[in-house]
Coordinates of C-alpha atoms in Angstrom, one line a residue:
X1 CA -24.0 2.7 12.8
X2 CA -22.2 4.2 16.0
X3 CA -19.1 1.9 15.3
X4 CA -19.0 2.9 11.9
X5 CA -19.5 7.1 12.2
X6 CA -17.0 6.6 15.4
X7 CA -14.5 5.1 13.8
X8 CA -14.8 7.6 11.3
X9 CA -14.1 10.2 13.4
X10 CA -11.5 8.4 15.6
X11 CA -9.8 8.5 11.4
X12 CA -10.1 12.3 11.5
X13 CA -9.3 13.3 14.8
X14 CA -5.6 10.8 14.3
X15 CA -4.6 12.8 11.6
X16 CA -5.0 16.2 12.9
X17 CA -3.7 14.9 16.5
X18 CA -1.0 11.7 16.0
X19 CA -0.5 12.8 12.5
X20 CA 0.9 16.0 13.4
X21 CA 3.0 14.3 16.2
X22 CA 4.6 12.1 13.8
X23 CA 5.6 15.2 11.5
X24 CA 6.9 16.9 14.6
X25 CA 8.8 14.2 15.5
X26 CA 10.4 13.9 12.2
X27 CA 11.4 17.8 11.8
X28 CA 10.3 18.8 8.6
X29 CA 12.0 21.9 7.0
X30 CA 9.8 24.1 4.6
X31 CA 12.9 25.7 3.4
X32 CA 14.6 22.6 1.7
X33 CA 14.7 21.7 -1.9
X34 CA 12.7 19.0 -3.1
X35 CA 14.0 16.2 -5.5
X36 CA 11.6 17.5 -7.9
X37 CA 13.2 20.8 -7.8
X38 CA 16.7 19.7 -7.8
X39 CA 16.6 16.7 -9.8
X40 CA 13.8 18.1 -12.6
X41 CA 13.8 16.1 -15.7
X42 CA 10.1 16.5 -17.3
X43 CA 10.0 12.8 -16.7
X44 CA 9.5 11.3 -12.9
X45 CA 10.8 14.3 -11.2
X46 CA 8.5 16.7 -11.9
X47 CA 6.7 19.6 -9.7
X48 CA 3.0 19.0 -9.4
X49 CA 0.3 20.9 -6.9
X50 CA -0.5 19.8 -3.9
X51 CA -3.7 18.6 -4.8
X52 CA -2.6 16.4 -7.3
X53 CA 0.1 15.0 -5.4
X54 CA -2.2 13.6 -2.7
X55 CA -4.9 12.7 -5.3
X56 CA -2.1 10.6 -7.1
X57 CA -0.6 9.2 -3.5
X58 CA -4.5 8.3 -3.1
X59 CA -5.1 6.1 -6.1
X60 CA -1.4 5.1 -6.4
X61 CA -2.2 3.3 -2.8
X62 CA -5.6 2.1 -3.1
X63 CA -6.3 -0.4 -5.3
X64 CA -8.9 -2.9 -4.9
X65 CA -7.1 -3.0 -1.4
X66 CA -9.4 -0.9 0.3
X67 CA -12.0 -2.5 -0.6
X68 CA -11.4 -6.5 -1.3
X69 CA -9.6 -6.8 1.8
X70 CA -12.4 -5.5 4.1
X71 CA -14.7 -7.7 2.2
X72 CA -12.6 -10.5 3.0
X73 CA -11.9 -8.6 6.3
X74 CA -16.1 -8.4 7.1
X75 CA -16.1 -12.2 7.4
X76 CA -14.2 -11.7 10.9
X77 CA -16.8 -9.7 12.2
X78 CA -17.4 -6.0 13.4
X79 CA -13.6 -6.9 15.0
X80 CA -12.3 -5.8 12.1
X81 CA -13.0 -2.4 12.4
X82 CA -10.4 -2.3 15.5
X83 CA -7.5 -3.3 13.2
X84 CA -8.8 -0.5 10.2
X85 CA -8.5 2.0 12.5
X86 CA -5.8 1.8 15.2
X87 CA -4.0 0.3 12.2
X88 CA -4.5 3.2 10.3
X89 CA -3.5 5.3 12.9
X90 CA -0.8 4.1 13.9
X91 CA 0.4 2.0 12.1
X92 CA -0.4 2.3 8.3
X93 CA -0.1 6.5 8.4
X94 CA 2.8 6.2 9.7
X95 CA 4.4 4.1 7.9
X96 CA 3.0 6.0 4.5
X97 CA 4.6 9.4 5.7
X98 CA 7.8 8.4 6.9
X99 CA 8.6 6.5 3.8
X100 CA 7.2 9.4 1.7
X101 CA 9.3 11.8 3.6
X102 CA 12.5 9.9 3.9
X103 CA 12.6 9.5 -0.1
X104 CA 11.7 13.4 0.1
X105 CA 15.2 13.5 2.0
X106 CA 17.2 11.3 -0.1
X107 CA 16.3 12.4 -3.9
X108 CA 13.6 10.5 -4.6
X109 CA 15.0 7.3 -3.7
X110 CA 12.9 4.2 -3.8
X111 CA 12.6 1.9 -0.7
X112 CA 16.0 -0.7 -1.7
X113 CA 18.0 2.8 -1.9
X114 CA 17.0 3.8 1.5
X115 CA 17.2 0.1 3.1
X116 CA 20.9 0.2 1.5
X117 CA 21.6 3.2 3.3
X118 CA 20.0 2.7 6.7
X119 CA 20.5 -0.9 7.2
X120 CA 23.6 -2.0 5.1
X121 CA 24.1 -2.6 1.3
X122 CA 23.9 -6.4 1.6
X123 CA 19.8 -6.0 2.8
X124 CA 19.8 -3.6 -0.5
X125 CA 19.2 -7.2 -2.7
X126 CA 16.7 -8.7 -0.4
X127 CA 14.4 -5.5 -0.6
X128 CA 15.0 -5.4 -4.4
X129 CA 13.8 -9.1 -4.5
X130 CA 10.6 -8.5 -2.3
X131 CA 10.2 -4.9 -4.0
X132 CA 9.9 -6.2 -7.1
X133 CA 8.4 -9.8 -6.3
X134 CA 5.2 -7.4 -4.7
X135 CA 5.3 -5.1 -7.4
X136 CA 5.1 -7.8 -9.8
X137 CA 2.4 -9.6 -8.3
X138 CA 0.4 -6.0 -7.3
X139 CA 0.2 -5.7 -11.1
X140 CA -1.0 -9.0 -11.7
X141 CA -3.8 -8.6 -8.8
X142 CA -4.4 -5.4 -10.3
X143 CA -5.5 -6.3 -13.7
X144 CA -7.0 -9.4 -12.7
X145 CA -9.5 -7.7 -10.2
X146 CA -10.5 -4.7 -12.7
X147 CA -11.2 -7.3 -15.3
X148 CA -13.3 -9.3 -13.6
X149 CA -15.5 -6.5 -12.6
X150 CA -15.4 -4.6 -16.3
X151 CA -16.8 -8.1 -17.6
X152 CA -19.3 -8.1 -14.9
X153 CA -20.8 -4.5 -16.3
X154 CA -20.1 -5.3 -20.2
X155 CA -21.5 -7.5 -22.8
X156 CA -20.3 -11.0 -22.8
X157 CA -18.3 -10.9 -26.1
X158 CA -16.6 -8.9 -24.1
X159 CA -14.2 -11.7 -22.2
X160 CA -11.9 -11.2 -19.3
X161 CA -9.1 -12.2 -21.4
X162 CA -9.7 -9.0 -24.0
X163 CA -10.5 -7.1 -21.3
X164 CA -7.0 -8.2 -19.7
X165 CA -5.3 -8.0 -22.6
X166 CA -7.0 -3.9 -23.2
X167 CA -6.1 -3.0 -19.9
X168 CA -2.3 -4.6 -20.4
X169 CA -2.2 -1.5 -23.5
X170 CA -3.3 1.2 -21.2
X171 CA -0.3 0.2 -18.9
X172 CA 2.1 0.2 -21.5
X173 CA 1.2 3.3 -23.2
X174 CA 0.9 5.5 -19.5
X175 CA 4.0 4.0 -18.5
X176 CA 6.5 5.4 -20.9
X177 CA 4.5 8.9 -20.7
X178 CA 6.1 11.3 -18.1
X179 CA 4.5 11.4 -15.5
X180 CA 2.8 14.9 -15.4
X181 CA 1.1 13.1 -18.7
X182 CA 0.4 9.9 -17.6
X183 CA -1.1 10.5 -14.0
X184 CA -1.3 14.5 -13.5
X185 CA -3.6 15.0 -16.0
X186 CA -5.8 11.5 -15.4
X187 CA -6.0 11.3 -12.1
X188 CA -8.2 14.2 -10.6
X189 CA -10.9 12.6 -13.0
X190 CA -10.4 9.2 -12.2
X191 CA -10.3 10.4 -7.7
X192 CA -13.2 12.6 -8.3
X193 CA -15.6 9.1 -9.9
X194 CA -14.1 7.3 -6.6
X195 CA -14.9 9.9 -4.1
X196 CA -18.2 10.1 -5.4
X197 CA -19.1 6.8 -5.6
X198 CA -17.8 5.9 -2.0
X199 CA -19.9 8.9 -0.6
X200 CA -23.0 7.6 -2.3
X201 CA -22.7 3.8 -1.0
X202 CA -21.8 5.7 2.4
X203 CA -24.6 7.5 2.6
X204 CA -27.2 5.3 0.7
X205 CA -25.8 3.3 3.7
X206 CA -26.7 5.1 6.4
X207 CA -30.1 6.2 5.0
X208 CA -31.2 3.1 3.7
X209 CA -32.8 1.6 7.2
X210 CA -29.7 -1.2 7.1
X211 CA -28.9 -3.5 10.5
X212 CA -25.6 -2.1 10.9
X213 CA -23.1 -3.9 13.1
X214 CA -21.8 -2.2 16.1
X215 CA -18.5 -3.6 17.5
X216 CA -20.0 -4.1 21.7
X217 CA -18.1 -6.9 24.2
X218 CA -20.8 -9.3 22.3
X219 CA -19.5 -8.4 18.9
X220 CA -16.0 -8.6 20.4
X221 CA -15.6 -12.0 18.9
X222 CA -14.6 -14.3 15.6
X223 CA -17.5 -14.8 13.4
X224 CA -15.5 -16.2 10.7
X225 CA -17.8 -18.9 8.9
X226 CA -14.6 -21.4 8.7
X227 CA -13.2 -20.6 11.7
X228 CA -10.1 -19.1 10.8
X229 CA -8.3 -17.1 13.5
X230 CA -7.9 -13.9 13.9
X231 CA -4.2 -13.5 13.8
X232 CA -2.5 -13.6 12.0
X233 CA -5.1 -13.9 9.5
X234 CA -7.0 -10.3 9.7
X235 CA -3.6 -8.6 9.7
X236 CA -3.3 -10.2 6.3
X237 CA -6.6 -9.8 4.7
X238 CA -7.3 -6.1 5.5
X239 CA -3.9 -4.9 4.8
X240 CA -4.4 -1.7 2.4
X241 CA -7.1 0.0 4.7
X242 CA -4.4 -0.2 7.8
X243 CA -1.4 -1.1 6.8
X244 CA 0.5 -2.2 3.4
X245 CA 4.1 -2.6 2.7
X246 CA 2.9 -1.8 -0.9
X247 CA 2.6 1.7 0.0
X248 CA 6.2 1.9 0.6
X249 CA 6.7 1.4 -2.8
X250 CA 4.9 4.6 -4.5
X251 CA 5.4 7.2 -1.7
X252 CA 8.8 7.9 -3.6
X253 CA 7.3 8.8 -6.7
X254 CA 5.4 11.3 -5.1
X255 CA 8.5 12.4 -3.0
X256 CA 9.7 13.3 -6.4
X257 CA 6.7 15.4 -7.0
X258 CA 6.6 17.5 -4.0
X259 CA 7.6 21.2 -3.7
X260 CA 7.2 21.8 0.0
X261 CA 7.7 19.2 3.0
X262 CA 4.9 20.9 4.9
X263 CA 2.7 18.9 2.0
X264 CA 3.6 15.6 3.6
X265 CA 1.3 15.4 6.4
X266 CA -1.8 15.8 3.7
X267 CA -0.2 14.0 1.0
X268 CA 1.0 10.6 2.9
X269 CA -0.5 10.3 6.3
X270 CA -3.6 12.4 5.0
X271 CA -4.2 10.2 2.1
X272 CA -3.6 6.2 4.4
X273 CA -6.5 8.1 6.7
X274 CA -8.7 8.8 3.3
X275 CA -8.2 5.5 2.3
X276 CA -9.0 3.8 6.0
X277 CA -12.5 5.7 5.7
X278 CA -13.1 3.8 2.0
X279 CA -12.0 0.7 3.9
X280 CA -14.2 0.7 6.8
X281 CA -17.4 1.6 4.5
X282 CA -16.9 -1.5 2.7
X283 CA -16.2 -3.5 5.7
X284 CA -19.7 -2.0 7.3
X285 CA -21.4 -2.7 3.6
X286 CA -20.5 -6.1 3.3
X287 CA -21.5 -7.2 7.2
X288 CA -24.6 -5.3 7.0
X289 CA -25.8 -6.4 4.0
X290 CA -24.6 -10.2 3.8
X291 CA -24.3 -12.7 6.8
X292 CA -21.0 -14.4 7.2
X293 CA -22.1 -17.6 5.3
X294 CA -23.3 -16.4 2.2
X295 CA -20.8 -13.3 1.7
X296 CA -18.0 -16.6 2.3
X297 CA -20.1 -18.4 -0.4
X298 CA -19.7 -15.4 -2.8
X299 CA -16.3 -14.3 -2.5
X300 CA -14.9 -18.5 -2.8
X301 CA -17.4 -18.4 -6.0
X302 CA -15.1 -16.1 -7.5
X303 CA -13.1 -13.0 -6.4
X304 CA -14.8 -10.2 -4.3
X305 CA -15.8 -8.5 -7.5
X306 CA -18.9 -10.1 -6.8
X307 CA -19.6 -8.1 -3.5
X308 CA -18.2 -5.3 -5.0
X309 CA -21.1 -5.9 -7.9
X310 CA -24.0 -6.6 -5.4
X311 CA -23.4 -4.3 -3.1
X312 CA -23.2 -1.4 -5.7
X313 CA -26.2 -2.2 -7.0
X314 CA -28.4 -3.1 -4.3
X315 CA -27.7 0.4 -2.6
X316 CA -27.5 2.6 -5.0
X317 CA -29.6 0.8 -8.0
X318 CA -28.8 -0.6 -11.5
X319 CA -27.6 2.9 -13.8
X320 CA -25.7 4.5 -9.9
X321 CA -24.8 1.2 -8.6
X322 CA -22.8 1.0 -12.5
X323 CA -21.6 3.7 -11.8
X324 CA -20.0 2.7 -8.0
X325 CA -18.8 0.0 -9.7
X326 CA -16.7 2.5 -12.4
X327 CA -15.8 3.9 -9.3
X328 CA -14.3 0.6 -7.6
X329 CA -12.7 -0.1 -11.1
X330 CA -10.3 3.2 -11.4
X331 CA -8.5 2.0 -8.2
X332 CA -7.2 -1.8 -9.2
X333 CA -6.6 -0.1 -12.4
X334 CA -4.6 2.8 -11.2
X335 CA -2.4 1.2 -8.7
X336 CA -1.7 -1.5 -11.3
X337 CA -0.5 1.6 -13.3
X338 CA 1.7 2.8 -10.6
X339 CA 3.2 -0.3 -9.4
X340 CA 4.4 -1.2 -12.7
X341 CA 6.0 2.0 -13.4
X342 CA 7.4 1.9 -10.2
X343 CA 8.9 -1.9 -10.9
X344 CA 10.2 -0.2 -13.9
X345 CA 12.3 2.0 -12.0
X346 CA 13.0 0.0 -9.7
X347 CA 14.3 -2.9 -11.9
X348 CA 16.1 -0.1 -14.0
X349 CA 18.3 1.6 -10.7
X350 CA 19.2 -2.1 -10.0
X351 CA 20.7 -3.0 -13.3
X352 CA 21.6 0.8 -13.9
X353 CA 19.9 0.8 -17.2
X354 CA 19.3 4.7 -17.6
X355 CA 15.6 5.2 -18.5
X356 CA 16.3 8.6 -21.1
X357 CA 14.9 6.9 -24.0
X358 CA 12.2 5.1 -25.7
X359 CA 13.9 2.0 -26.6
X360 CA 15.4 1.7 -22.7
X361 CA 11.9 2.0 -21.2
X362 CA 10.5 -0.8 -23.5
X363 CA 13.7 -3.0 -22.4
X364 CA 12.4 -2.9 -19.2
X365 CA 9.2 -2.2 -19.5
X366 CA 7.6 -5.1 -21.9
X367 CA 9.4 -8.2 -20.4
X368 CA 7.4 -7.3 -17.0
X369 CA 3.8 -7.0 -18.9
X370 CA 4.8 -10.5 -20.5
X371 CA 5.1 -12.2 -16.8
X372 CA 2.3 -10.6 -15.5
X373 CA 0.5 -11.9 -18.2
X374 CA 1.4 -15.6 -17.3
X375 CA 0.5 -14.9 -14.0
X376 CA -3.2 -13.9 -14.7
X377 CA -3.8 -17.2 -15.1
X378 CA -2.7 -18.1 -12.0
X379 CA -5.8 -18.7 -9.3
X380 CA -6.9 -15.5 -7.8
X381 CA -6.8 -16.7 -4.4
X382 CA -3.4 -18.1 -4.9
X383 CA -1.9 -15.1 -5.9
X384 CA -3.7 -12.9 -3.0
X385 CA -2.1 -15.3 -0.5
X386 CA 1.4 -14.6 -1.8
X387 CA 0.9 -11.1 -2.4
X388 CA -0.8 -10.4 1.1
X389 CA 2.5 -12.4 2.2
X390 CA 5.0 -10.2 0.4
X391 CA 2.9 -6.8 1.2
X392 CA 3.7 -6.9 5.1
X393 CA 7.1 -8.1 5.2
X394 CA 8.1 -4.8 2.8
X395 CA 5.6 -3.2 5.5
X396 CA 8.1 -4.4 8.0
X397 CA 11.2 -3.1 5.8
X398 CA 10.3 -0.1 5.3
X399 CA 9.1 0.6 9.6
X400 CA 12.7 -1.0 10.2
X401 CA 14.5 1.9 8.1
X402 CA 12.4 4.3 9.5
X403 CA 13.1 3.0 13.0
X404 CA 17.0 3.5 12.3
X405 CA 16.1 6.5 10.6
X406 CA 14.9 8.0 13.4
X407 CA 17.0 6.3 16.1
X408 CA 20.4 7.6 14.1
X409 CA 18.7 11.5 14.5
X410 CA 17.7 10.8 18.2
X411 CA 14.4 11.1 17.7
X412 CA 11.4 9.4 19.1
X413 CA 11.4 5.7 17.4
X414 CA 8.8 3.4 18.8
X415 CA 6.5 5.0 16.8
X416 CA 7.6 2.9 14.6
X417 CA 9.5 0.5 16.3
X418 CA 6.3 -0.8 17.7
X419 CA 4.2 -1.5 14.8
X420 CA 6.7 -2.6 13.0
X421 CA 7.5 -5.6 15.9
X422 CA 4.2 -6.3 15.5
X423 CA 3.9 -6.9 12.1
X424 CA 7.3 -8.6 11.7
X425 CA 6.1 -11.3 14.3
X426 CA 2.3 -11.9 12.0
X427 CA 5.1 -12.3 8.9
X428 CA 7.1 -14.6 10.9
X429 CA 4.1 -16.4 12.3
X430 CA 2.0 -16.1 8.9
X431 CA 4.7 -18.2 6.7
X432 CA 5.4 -20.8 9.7
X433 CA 2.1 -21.7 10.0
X434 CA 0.2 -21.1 6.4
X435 CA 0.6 -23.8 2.9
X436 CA 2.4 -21.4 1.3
X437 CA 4.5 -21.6 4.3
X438 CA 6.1 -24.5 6.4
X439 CA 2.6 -25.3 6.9
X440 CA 2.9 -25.5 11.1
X441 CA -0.2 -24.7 11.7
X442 CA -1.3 -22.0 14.3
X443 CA -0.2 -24.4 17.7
X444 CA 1.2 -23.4 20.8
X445 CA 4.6 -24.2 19.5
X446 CA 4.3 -22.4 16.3
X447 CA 3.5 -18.9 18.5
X448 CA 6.6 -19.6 20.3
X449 CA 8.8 -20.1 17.6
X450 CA 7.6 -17.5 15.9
X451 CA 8.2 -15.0 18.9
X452 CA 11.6 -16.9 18.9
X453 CA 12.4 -15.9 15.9
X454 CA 11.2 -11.9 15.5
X455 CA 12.9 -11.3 18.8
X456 CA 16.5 -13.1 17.1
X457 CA 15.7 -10.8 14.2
X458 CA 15.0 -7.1 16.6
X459 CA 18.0 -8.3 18.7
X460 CA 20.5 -8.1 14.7
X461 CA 18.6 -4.9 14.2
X462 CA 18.9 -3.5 17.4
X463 CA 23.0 -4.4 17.4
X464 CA 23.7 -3.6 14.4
X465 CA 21.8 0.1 14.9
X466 CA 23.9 0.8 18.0
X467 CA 27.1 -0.5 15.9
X468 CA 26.2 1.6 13.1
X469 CA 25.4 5.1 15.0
X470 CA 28.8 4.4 17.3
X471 CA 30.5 4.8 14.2
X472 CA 29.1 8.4 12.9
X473 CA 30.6 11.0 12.4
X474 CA 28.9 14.3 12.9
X475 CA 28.8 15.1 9.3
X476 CA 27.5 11.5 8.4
X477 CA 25.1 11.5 5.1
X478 CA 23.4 9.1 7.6
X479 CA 22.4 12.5 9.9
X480 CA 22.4 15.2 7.5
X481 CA 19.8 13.6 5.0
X482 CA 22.1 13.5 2.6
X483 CA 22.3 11.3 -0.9
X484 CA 24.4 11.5 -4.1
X485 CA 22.3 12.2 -6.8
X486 CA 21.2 8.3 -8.7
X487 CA 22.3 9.6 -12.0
X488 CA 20.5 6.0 -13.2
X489 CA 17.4 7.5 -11.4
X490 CA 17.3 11.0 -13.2
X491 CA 17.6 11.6 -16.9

């Protein structure tokens, strides 16, 4: 219970201390127009209070992440509260506002636009490719997960593949409505059920007489029923409650949302804390109520929609523990909204097809729901492996052009610098070692390439920063936060 309510706090306490660091550090300017106000169309750029900004940033970023990956996460032990926390700190909140606020900077613009304009156009297409190639397979997770726990709550005429095919319509119908419509109006309902319904298993938690784990130099250990290491495993399987590239991805639409730059701290770093606290109350439900073998057992059975379905009810009772449930089921279903709509834009800037009508949306917009489709009959498992894969190296991305970001403005850049090293080596050691990977293994040698490598990749990033800032002017776009307007971006 003590590592649980302390991490907790530690949560709190980072984003009223480091969190207002990091928005020092990056100068924020309550005076400067936002996209939403320069570029207004009625359609994505839109201006929206700041409560439903950061209830949208919320459910935009959660998921099933939150809350699957510490499942999977709890198998590891009480260690994995270390990595939801000081991840979240600093790492994942970071990472959240600085994207968010760099798109606030530069109209709006999505995370290829921004890796075009901090590290080179030629990068632009490989963050397009992994953009998308997450986005995509986000969705797919994303209707797969909510399915299987709808069908778990529902009659059995009532299939998965209806279900899947019911949730595919809701997608396509919110996606061509502006945004205002689609989310503004939705949301608040849909972030008030999952606020409740986390509270309740919180507290039904902590008053139900349950063994929770305490993280103690015993504890300090892998518990991991099959053995699998801790890195760079954990940094993989608990990626939404720390850190997730994914995030990267909707912070612009909110950027394009925003009236005020003071919001940011609430809305992006604010809203990564909120959603470490949902994290590590899953992470503490799952260890306390299951031991390593049987909550392994459950989630190989099937997906962790079966913890998700257990734990709910055997806290909070059949009729509340359906109603957690509900609460678990907005998430999956409301990032799967947003990272769809965002693949749609994203798709659509890089084939400048102008999304100002109907027809255009549905050119873009169907051809996505039919792959995703396909892939939700792809393995579960399968497709978390490649997702979890794709997630952190657009984590890495996206710290890399906030690291030149800030290094070009001579501000303070290990703040991101740091985590995003970190991460970049996991990637690098991650696909060496794993089957969907060059299938190394985690050996001696496989460490050392791997350190190899992420220091041959800093050393091009490093060079090609101090290349790039010896050739500034002093009224560089580059320095003065400056864009032209992405006239296939705005209507």
């Amino acid at each position: 219970m003590i590592t649980l309510l302390g991490g907790i706090v530690l949560l709190i306490v980072g984003y009223f201390t480091y969190g207002r660091y990091i928005e020092k550090n990056f100068s924020i300017d309550p005076n400067r127009k936002t996209p939403a106000e320069a570029l207004k169309d009625g359609y994505d750029f839109v201006p929206m209070s700041k409560s439903k900004n950061a209830i949208i940033e919320l459910l935009n970023i959660a998921g099933t992440g939150p809350i699957f990956g510490p499942i999977m996460g709890a198998l590891y032990g009480p260690v994995a509260y270390l990595w939801i926390v000081i991840g979240c700190i600093f790492a994942g909140g970071v990472h959240d506002y600085m994207v968010g606020m760099i798109s606030l900077r530069n109209n709006g613009a999505h995370l290829p636009e921004l890796a075009s304009k901090y590290l080179g156009k030629p990068v632009k297409h490989v963050v397009n490719i992994f953009a998308m190639l997450l986005l995509m397979l986000v969705g797919t997770v994303f209707v797969t997960s909510p399915a299987n726990l709808i069908s778990s709550i529902t009659p059995d005429w009532l299939t998965i593949g209806v279900i899947t095919v019911l949730i595919f319509v809701y997608y396509l119908i919110s996606t061509v409505l502006p945004i205002d419509k689609a989310m503004g109006k939705v949301y608040p309902w849909f972030g008030a059920i999952l606020i409740i319904s986390t509270i309740a298993i919180g507290v039904s938690l902590l008053t139900g007489g349950h063994a929770l784990p305490n993280l103690t130099m015993n504890t300090l250990q892998n518990f991991h029923p099959k053995g699998t290491p801790i890195f760079p495993a954990l940094f993989f399987t608990i990626s939404c409650g720390a850190l997730s590239g994914f995030h990267a991805t909707q912070a612009p639409m909110v950027s394009r949302t925003s009236t005020n730059e003071r919001e940011g701290r609430f809305t992006f770093y604010g809203m990564m804390v909120s959603e470490g606290i949902i994290a590590m109350i899953w992470a503490a439900a799952s260890m306390a109520l299951f031991d390593g073998q049987t909550l392994s057992q459950m989630i190989d059975a099937g997906t962790p929609s079966a913890v998700v379905n257990q734990v709910s009810v055997m806290l909070l009772g059949n009729v509340f523990g359906t109603l957690a449930i509900l609460g678990v089921i907005v998430l999956p279903i409301s990032s799967g909204l947003s990272a769809f709509r965002s693949l749609r834009t994203i798709l659509a800037d890089y084939l400048h097809i102008k999304q100002d009508t109907l027809k255009k949306i549905l050119m873009v917009t169907v051809p996505l729901y039919v792959i995703s489709f396909v892939l939700t009959k792809v393995d579960f498992n399968m497709l978390w492996r490649y997702f979890n894969w794709a997630n952190q190296v657009t984590a890495v991305i996206a710290l890399l052009v906030a690291t030149r970001y800030l290094y070009l403005k001579n501000k303070n850049y290990i703040v991101t610098l740091v985590p995003g090293s970190f991460i970049l080596y996991a990637c690098v050691v991650y696909i060496l070692s794993e089957p969907i990977g060059f299938r190394m293994g985690l050996t001696t040698v496989t460490y050392i390439v791997g350190l190899l490598l992420t220091l041959g990749i800093l050393g091009v990033f490093w060079k090609s920063g101090v290349n790039q800032k010896e050739t500034l002017s002093p009224d560089s776009a580059l320095i003065n936060d400056q864009l032209p307007i992405n006239t296939s971006t705005a209507k």
